[in-house]
XYZ file of C-alpha atoms in Angstrom:
513
model
C -14.992 -40.513 17.539
C -14.459 -37.108 19.079
C -11.200 -38.291 20.735
C -9.905 -39.568 17.386
C -10.677 -36.290 15.654
C -8.956 -34.277 18.333
C -5.837 -36.471 18.178
C -5.872 -36.269 14.361
C -6.098 -32.527 14.527
C -3.236 -32.234 16.982
C -1.102 -34.539 14.804
C -1.827 -32.565 11.694
C -1.025 -29.280 13.402
C 2.256 -30.695 14.694
C 3.284 -31.965 11.270
C 2.432 -28.685 9.595
C 4.378 -26.793 12.231
C 7.448 -28.930 11.562
C 7.079 -28.520 7.818
C 6.610 -24.773 7.978
C 9.460 -24.323 10.451
C 11.762 -25.995 7.922
C 10.597 -23.882 4.961
C 12.828 -21.150 3.630
C 11.448 -17.753 2.714
C 11.823 -18.693 -0.959
C 9.746 -21.808 -0.457
C 7.001 -19.777 1.188
C 7.064 -17.405 -1.768
C 6.558 -20.343 -4.106
C 3.661 -21.656 -2.026
C 1.916 -18.284 -2.186
C 1.991 -18.164 -5.994
C -0.666 -19.520 -8.340
C 0.969 -22.382 -10.220
C -2.277 -23.634 -11.707
C -2.635 -20.850 -14.286
C -0.365 -19.317 -16.886
C 1.542 -16.333 -15.523
C 2.400 -14.879 -18.945
C 1.120 -15.093 -22.508
C 3.304 -15.573 -25.559
C 3.731 -12.289 -27.415
C 2.223 -13.599 -30.649
C -1.089 -14.290 -28.864
C -1.207 -10.754 -27.441
C -0.620 -9.494 -30.989
C -4.090 -10.647 -32.078
C -5.753 -8.481 -29.444
C -3.604 -5.452 -30.277
C -4.470 -5.667 -33.977
C -8.177 -6.126 -33.217
C -8.469 -3.245 -30.759
C -6.408 -0.931 -32.974
C -8.646 -1.589 -35.972
C -12.101 -2.115 -34.519
C -12.113 0.264 -31.549
C -9.424 2.867 -32.130
C -9.540 3.314 -35.918
C -13.106 2.283 -36.718
C -14.856 3.211 -33.458
C -15.984 6.459 -31.829
C -13.349 8.657 -33.476
C -14.480 7.628 -36.933
C -18.174 7.969 -36.056
C -18.044 11.414 -34.453
C -15.463 12.836 -36.845
C -17.650 11.779 -39.787
C -20.069 14.411 -38.479
C -17.397 17.034 -37.765
C -16.043 16.914 -41.327
C -19.538 16.594 -42.875
C -19.347 13.143 -44.386
C -22.548 12.518 -42.430
C -24.899 14.594 -40.262
C -25.583 13.752 -36.635
C -29.368 13.553 -36.348
C -30.105 11.804 -33.055
C -28.892 11.375 -29.488
C -25.166 11.947 -28.935
C -24.435 12.533 -32.608
C -27.146 15.209 -32.787
C -25.497 17.053 -29.894
C -22.131 16.667 -31.577
C -23.583 18.047 -34.815
C -25.206 21.021 -33.099
C -22.187 21.548 -30.820
C -24.357 21.491 -27.705
C -22.202 19.302 -25.468
C -20.460 16.309 -27.017
C -17.447 18.032 -28.621
C -16.310 19.379 -25.228
C -17.440 16.660 -22.815
C -14.794 14.452 -21.209
C -17.196 11.511 -21.409
C -17.551 11.614 -25.218
C -14.322 9.806 -26.053
C -13.623 8.252 -22.665
C -14.063 4.685 -23.912
C -11.679 5.324 -26.787
C -9.244 7.138 -24.482
C -9.122 4.057 -22.256
C -8.936 1.757 -25.264
C -5.963 3.581 -26.745
C -3.925 3.260 -23.582
C -4.962 -0.349 -23.055
C -3.881 -1.163 -26.607
C -0.609 0.731 -26.210
C 0.077 -1.164 -22.978
C -0.422 -4.508 -24.723
C 1.844 -3.464 -27.598
C 4.543 -2.440 -25.126
C 4.228 -5.796 -23.344
C 4.928 -7.551 -26.650
C 7.930 -5.313 -27.293
C 9.286 -6.013 -23.806
C 8.816 -9.757 -24.062
C 10.533 -9.859 -27.465
C 13.464 -7.693 -26.355
C 16.745 -8.846 -24.792
C 16.030 -10.842 -21.651
C 12.341 -11.202 -22.431
C 10.448 -14.481 -22.545
C 10.033 -14.172 -26.324
C 13.485 -12.839 -27.142
C 14.428 -13.725 -30.702
C 10.963 -13.110 -32.170
C 12.019 -9.960 -33.969
C 9.215 -9.888 -36.530
C 6.561 -10.072 -33.802
C 8.404 -7.263 -32.017
C 8.414 -5.217 -35.228
C 4.676 -5.700 -35.675
C 4.079 -4.475 -32.117
C 6.341 -1.483 -32.722
C 4.276 -0.507 -35.772
C 1.086 -0.768 -33.715
C 2.611 1.150 -30.797
C 3.542 3.939 -33.224
C 0.034 3.908 -34.692
C -1.665 4.249 -31.302
C 0.824 6.857 -30.032
C 0.080 8.938 -33.121
C -3.672 8.562 -32.621
C -3.296 9.858 -29.062
C -1.230 12.822 -30.256
C -3.412 13.606 -33.287
C -6.696 13.553 -31.397
C -5.715 15.032 -28.023
C -2.490 16.969 -28.588
C -0.344 16.972 -25.446
C -1.132 13.804 -23.503
C 0.421 11.144 -21.260
C 2.545 8.765 -23.310
C 6.135 8.077 -22.233
C 5.033 7.200 -18.677
C 1.626 5.827 -19.631
C 0.691 2.206 -20.351
C 3.815 0.843 -18.648
C 3.532 -1.998 -16.145
C 5.968 -3.656 -13.746
C 6.742 -7.380 -13.482
C 3.606 -7.887 -11.396
C 1.361 -6.254 -13.984
C 0.798 -3.064 -11.989
C 1.142 0.428 -13.477
C 4.589 1.919 -12.967
C 3.065 5.422 -12.963
C -0.410 5.944 -11.535
C -0.571 9.547 -12.761
C 1.729 9.658 -15.809
C 3.070 13.035 -16.868
C 1.834 14.922 -19.902
C 4.103 14.802 -22.955
C 4.118 17.478 -25.611
C 2.581 16.432 -28.915
C 5.972 16.926 -30.536
C 7.517 14.482 -28.044
C 4.845 11.867 -28.722
C 5.551 12.124 -32.439
C 9.235 11.582 -31.735
C 8.304 8.411 -29.840
C 6.054 7.217 -32.670
C 8.724 7.778 -35.312
C 11.284 5.952 -33.180
C 8.924 2.981 -32.900
C 8.656 2.918 -36.699
C 12.424 3.114 -37.159
C 12.851 0.235 -34.713
C 10.141 -1.717 -36.520
C 11.816 -1.233 -39.899
C 14.982 -2.756 -38.439
C 13.244 -5.651 -36.657
C 10.915 -6.593 -39.510
C 13.947 -7.397 -41.659
C 15.053 -10.086 -39.190
C 13.334 -13.371 -38.289
C 11.087 -14.967 -35.671
C 11.774 -18.157 -33.770
C 8.054 -18.963 -33.902
C 5.864 -18.060 -36.886
C 3.132 -15.561 -35.803
C 1.072 -16.112 -38.991
C -1.966 -17.619 -37.260
C -2.204 -14.682 -34.851
C -1.575 -11.914 -37.411
C -5.028 -10.766 -38.562
C -3.604 -8.221 -40.997
C -0.912 -9.976 -43.009
C -0.679 -13.596 -41.818
C 2.902 -13.100 -40.700
C 4.116 -11.443 -43.922
C 6.937 -9.231 -42.639
C 7.395 -7.542 -46.029
C 3.869 -6.160 -45.928
C 4.322 -4.969 -42.347
C 7.484 -3.236 -43.525
C 5.497 -1.478 -46.232
C 2.936 -0.420 -43.623
C 5.705 1.033 -41.460
C 7.051 3.106 -44.361
C 3.533 4.204 -45.292
C 2.930 5.448 -41.756
C 6.204 7.374 -41.871
C 4.883 9.088 -45.005
C 1.566 9.899 -43.295
C 3.151 11.294 -40.140
C 5.801 13.283 -42.020
C 2.968 14.952 -43.932
C 1.152 15.705 -40.666
C 4.221 17.640 -39.514
C 4.454 19.815 -42.633
C 3.615 23.095 -40.904
C 6.385 22.455 -38.370
C 8.928 21.472 -41.011
C 12.249 23.307 -41.086
C 12.657 22.372 -44.765
C 9.385 21.551 -46.489
C 10.947 20.467 -49.786
C 13.245 18.016 -48.018
C 10.332 16.575 -46.091
C 8.267 16.186 -49.239
C 11.189 14.260 -50.727
C 11.103 12.045 -47.644
C 7.380 11.443 -48.153
C 8.101 10.328 -51.711
C 10.904 8.063 -50.484
C 8.628 6.422 -47.908
C 5.760 6.092 -50.396
C 8.141 4.345 -52.787
C 8.734 1.683 -50.126
C 5.077 1.276 -49.223
C 2.027 -0.367 -50.863
C 2.106 -1.071 -54.584
C -1.543 -2.102 -54.853
C -4.743 -2.366 -52.832
C -3.897 -6.011 -52.180
C -1.140 -4.848 -49.837
C -3.046 -2.233 -47.845
C -3.548 -2.683 -44.097
C -7.107 -4.028 -44.149
C -8.682 -5.558 -41.046
C -10.936 -7.854 -42.997
C -12.540 -10.356 -40.631
C -16.092 -9.015 -40.643
C -18.966 -11.353 -41.464
C -22.488 -11.912 -40.158
C -21.189 -12.320 -36.608
C -18.229 -9.938 -36.594
C -19.549 -6.677 -38.033
C -18.038 -3.444 -39.288
C -18.116 -0.941 -36.366
C -19.839 1.849 -38.322
C -22.570 -0.586 -39.334
C -22.836 -1.765 -35.731
C -23.319 1.787 -34.499
C -25.854 2.649 -37.165
C -28.140 -0.360 -36.840
C -28.179 0.150 -33.069
C -28.779 3.916 -33.037
C -29.381 5.236 -36.562
C -27.869 8.537 -35.468
C -26.377 9.657 -38.782
C -28.168 11.168 -41.774
C -27.263 12.002 -45.375
C -25.115 15.129 -45.571
C -26.210 18.057 -47.725
C -22.629 19.317 -47.656
C -21.340 16.035 -49.046
C -24.020 15.956 -51.737
C -23.148 19.434 -52.972
C -19.418 18.703 -53.094
C -19.929 15.504 -55.081
C -22.309 17.328 -57.429
C -19.704 19.979 -58.185
C -17.506 17.243 -59.657
C -20.359 15.137 -61.025
C -18.767 12.372 -58.985
C -19.946 8.789 -59.701
C -20.493 8.208 -55.969
C -23.377 10.660 -55.996
C -25.749 8.331 -57.828
C -24.760 5.308 -55.737
C -24.298 6.515 -52.203
C -27.684 7.450 -50.713
C -30.987 6.048 -49.466
C -34.002 8.348 -49.823
C -35.103 8.206 -46.152
C -34.093 5.930 -43.327
C -37.756 5.077 -42.703
C -38.648 4.149 -46.280
C -35.235 2.845 -47.359
C -36.089 3.454 -51.002
C -33.451 3.241 -53.743
C -30.977 6.029 -53.283
C -30.280 8.533 -55.999
C -29.037 12.084 -55.951
C -32.563 13.312 -56.727
C -34.805 11.542 -54.233
C -32.671 11.314 -51.094
C -33.667 13.605 -48.224
C -30.499 15.385 -47.087
C -29.926 16.768 -43.601
C -28.722 20.367 -43.266
C -25.287 20.454 -41.642
C -25.382 21.954 -38.175
C -29.153 22.505 -38.068
C -30.972 19.177 -38.548
C -34.240 18.293 -36.872
C -33.677 15.588 -34.303
C -34.958 12.132 -35.217
C -34.051 8.909 -36.980
C -36.746 8.818 -39.677
C -36.573 12.322 -41.167
C -33.598 12.039 -43.511
C -31.871 9.710 -45.867
C -28.552 8.117 -45.064
C -25.424 7.232 -46.919
C -25.303 3.658 -48.099
C -22.041 3.217 -46.191
C -24.108 2.836 -43.033
C -25.090 -0.662 -44.214
C -21.614 -1.916 -45.125
C -21.785 -4.793 -42.659
C -18.560 -6.477 -43.732
C -16.494 -3.640 -45.220
C -12.932 -3.940 -43.886
C -11.447 -1.321 -41.579
C -8.408 0.236 -43.250
C -5.560 1.181 -40.929
C -3.763 2.547 -43.984
C -5.077 2.257 -47.527
C -3.391 2.094 -50.910
C -5.403 5.090 -52.101
C -4.146 7.158 -49.141
C -0.558 6.269 -50.053
C -1.120 7.408 -53.639
C -2.768 10.631 -52.449
C 0.240 11.310 -50.218
C 2.460 10.849 -53.259
C 0.297 13.178 -55.349
C 0.234 15.828 -52.607
C 4.000 15.724 -52.156
C 4.502 16.104 -55.920
C 2.096 19.041 -56.026
C 3.911 20.771 -53.179
C 7.189 20.272 -55.061
C 5.616 21.716 -58.238
C 5.982 18.431 -60.107
C 3.550 16.505 -62.250
C 1.245 14.470 -60.005
C -1.246 13.273 -62.637
C -0.233 9.606 -62.653
C -0.238 9.272 -58.863
C -3.495 11.192 -58.589
C -5.208 9.005 -61.175
C -4.142 5.842 -59.351
C -5.443 7.332 -56.107
C -8.791 8.431 -57.537
C -9.454 5.095 -59.220
C -8.494 3.073 -56.129
C -10.682 5.253 -53.912
C -13.694 4.861 -56.185
C -13.287 1.094 -56.338
C -13.034 0.925 -52.550
C -16.287 2.882 -52.269
C -18.010 0.641 -54.796
C -16.996 -2.415 -52.798
C -18.815 -0.965 -49.781
C -21.850 -0.040 -51.886
C -22.145 -3.624 -53.104
C -21.892 -4.950 -49.564
C -24.581 -2.503 -48.410
C -27.036 -3.363 -51.152
C -26.715 -7.062 -50.412
C -27.414 -6.328 -46.754
C -30.494 -4.233 -47.515
C -32.013 -6.612 -50.054
C -32.974 -6.605 -53.708
C -35.567 -3.834 -53.359
C -32.777 -1.355 -52.771
C -30.694 -2.196 -55.795
C -30.131 1.111 -57.551
C -30.836 1.005 -61.292
C -27.553 2.874 -61.702
C -24.884 0.323 -62.618
C -21.951 -0.355 -60.321
C -18.902 1.871 -60.660
C -16.429 -0.045 -62.802
C -12.711 0.495 -63.172
C -13.323 1.858 -66.675
C -15.837 4.363 -65.345
C -13.412 5.374 -62.591
C -10.715 5.995 -65.191
C -13.156 7.983 -67.340
C -14.098 10.112 -64.331
C -10.475 11.043 -63.832
C -9.827 11.655 -67.542
C -12.974 13.688 -68.221
C -13.445 15.577 -64.953
C -10.626 15.425 -62.435
C -7.695 16.041 -64.767
C -9.191 19.255 -66.104
C -9.639 20.630 -62.593
C -6.154 19.449 -61.661
C -4.695 21.465 -64.547
C -5.932 24.729 -63.045
C -5.804 23.873 -59.315
C -3.536 20.867 -58.751
C -3.239 20.859 -54.952
C -6.875 21.764 -54.286
C -8.061 19.073 -56.699
C -5.776 16.487 -55.090
C -6.968 17.265 -51.577
C -10.631 17.406 -52.613
C -10.398 14.022 -54.268
C -8.673 12.618 -51.196
C -11.515 13.984 -49.063
C -13.988 12.112 -51.286
C -11.938 8.901 -51.208
C -11.639 8.734 -47.408
C -15.435 8.924 -47.027
C -16.966 5.554 -46.362
C -17.202 2.583 -44.038
C -13.472 1.901 -43.856
C -12.659 4.003 -40.788
C -10.774 6.715 -42.682
C -12.731 9.740 -41.433
C -10.146 10.156 -38.675
C -7.365 10.698 -41.189
C -9.557 13.037 -43.236
C -10.110 15.065 -40.051
C -6.331 15.284 -39.704
C -6.087 16.516 -43.298
C -8.644 19.272 -42.802
C -6.961 20.510 -39.624
C -3.458 20.513 -41.082
C -4.687 22.310 -44.206
C -6.362 24.933 -42.018
C -3.062 25.307 -40.182
C -1.341 25.921 -43.515
C -3.974 28.470 -44.546
C -5.425 26.171 -47.215
C -9.217 26.303 -47.124
C -9.775 23.713 -49.841
C -12.681 21.900 -48.146
C -15.520 24.295 -47.441
C -17.545 23.086 -44.435
C -21.154 24.253 -44.140
C -21.902 23.814 -40.446
C -22.246 27.414 -39.221
C -21.154 26.506 -35.709
C -17.649 26.250 -34.310
C -15.416 23.538 -35.713
C -13.829 21.244 -33.065
C -10.063 21.480 -33.482
C -9.358 18.429 -31.326
C -11.008 15.840 -29.082
C -11.395 16.338 -25.306
C -9.480 14.188 -22.854
C -11.246 11.192 -21.317
C -12.831 11.586 -17.886
C -10.935 8.579 -16.548
C -7.976 10.964 -16.304
C -9.616 14.390 -16.042
C -10.844 13.212 -12.636
C -7.685 11.440 -11.437
C -4.610 13.004 -13.069
C -3.949 16.593 -12.030
C -2.032 17.461 -15.207
C -4.785 16.126 -17.473
C -7.448 17.854 -15.364
C -5.642 21.182 -15.657
C -5.198 20.779 -19.420
C -8.895 19.937 -19.855
C -10.356 22.788 -17.817
C -13.980 23.110 -18.932
C -13.342 21.574 -22.345
C -13.958 24.738 -24.349
C -10.359 24.751 -25.561
C -11.352 22.233 -28.264
C -12.848 25.141 -30.240
C -9.963 27.574 -29.863
C -6.640 25.727 -29.643
C -5.084 23.952 -32.609
C -2.951 20.929 -31.904
C 0.768 21.631 -32.118
C 1.324 20.276 -35.637
C -1.504 22.504 -36.923
C 0.081 25.620 -35.412
C -1.043 25.465 -31.784
C 1.039 25.292 -28.638
C -0.114 21.889 -27.328
C-alpha cells in the first residue's frame, strides 16, 4: 500500500511538472484567477445600491438628523444630539459625520463605476439612460460633499483601477468651486444621455422612477436650479442666474407625482429619522419652531406635536412641552416631540416639488416680479406633504393619539395662503417666501439638509430672515470625517482642531474654502 502511494505520488508530480512546463505565462494567469464567481456586476444592478445609499444614508441620515437641531426644527435633548445642541463637542468632532463621510465617497465610487461601465469601451456601453441616472447621482453626492464640507477630495477620490483598488490612496483636496464645476458637468452630461436609449431596460432596478428617463431629466434640471441658487453670492450676474433658475425650473417637476421620492419604506424598511428616534429618542419639540409657526398661525402648529415623549398624549400647540433651544435639560422623557419623529414610512425626498416651486418664487422675488402663483403652489404642496407625514405618524402611534384637530386639507392649505401668507408677502415678499420654505422643508422627508444650505447662503447674502434662538455659536459647516483626518495629510491640515466650523463660511456663502 505504501509502495503504491509513493509511486502514485511520483507519477502525479511528474505529470504536473510536464503540464506546468508547457504552460504559457498567460495560461498561468488564467489559472490564478477566480472563474467561479462574477468578476463584474451589470451597471443597472449597481444603480439600485447608489439610489438607496444616496437617499437613506446621505440625504436622510446623519446630516438630516444633526442639521435638524442646528436649524432648530428639533432640539437635541440626549446623547450625541444633546452635545450637538449645546455645542459641547459634536459640531467640531471628526467622528460625528465619519460614517456619512465614508458613505458619500462609497456612493460616489459606485456611481462612477456605473458611468465607466456605460461609457465607450465599457462592459455596459450603449446603456445611456443608466449612465445618465448615475451622472445625476454623482452630481448629487459631489454637491453634498461640497455643501457640507467645503473644500474636499473629489476629482481624485472614489476612483478605482481595473482591479478594484483605489487609484489615489490620499486624494488631493479640491476647492468647493471646483467640486461644483464637476457636479454641474455631471448634470450636463446626464441631460444629454437621458435623452438617448438603453440596450437593457433598468426599470426593475430604478427605485426612484422605474426607468422613466423623462422624470430623471426633470430631476437633473431641478438640481441645476438648486445648485445655481446656492451659488448666488458668487454670481457675476445675479439677474442672469435667476433667469437660469427659472429656465431650469420650467423643465423640472410639474407636480408632486414627479418629485424624486425614495418611497420604499414599510414595516421592515423604515424611514431613517424614525429609525433614529425610536432607537435613541434624542430629539425634542423645538420652542423656536413653535414660536415661528405661531407668528403665522400656521396649520402645522395644531398638528405637529406630542405633549411629552413619556406620556405621548395628543399633541396641540397648548399642551406640548417644548425644549429651549441651546439650553435643554438632558433626558428623553422631559419634553414633547414633533410628530414627524413617528413617520415610519414617509418617503425620503431627494428633491421635492415644493422645493422647485419655492426656487421659482425666490427667483421671481429677486427679479422683482410677481411670485404669488408660484409661492401659493409651493405653500400648498409643502403643507400637504407635512400632512401626509402626520397621518403616517398617527397611525403608527395608535388611535389614542389622534388629534381632535382635523387633517389639513387642500382647501385649508389654500385658505392659509389666501388669508395669511399673501398679506405678509405683499409687504415682505422675499422674507415671506424664504420663511414659508423653511416651514415646508421641516419634516420626515430628509429636507433639513437643504434648509441648512438656505440659512447659510442667506446669511452670506446678509439676509437674516430666519431668526435662530440658540444663543451658542452656529456651525457654518460639518467637520471632515476621521477616516481621512488621520490618514490624508491635506484633510488633516484643513481640519486642524475642528473649531473652524464656527468661524469659516463655505466658499459659496462668502468664505475662502
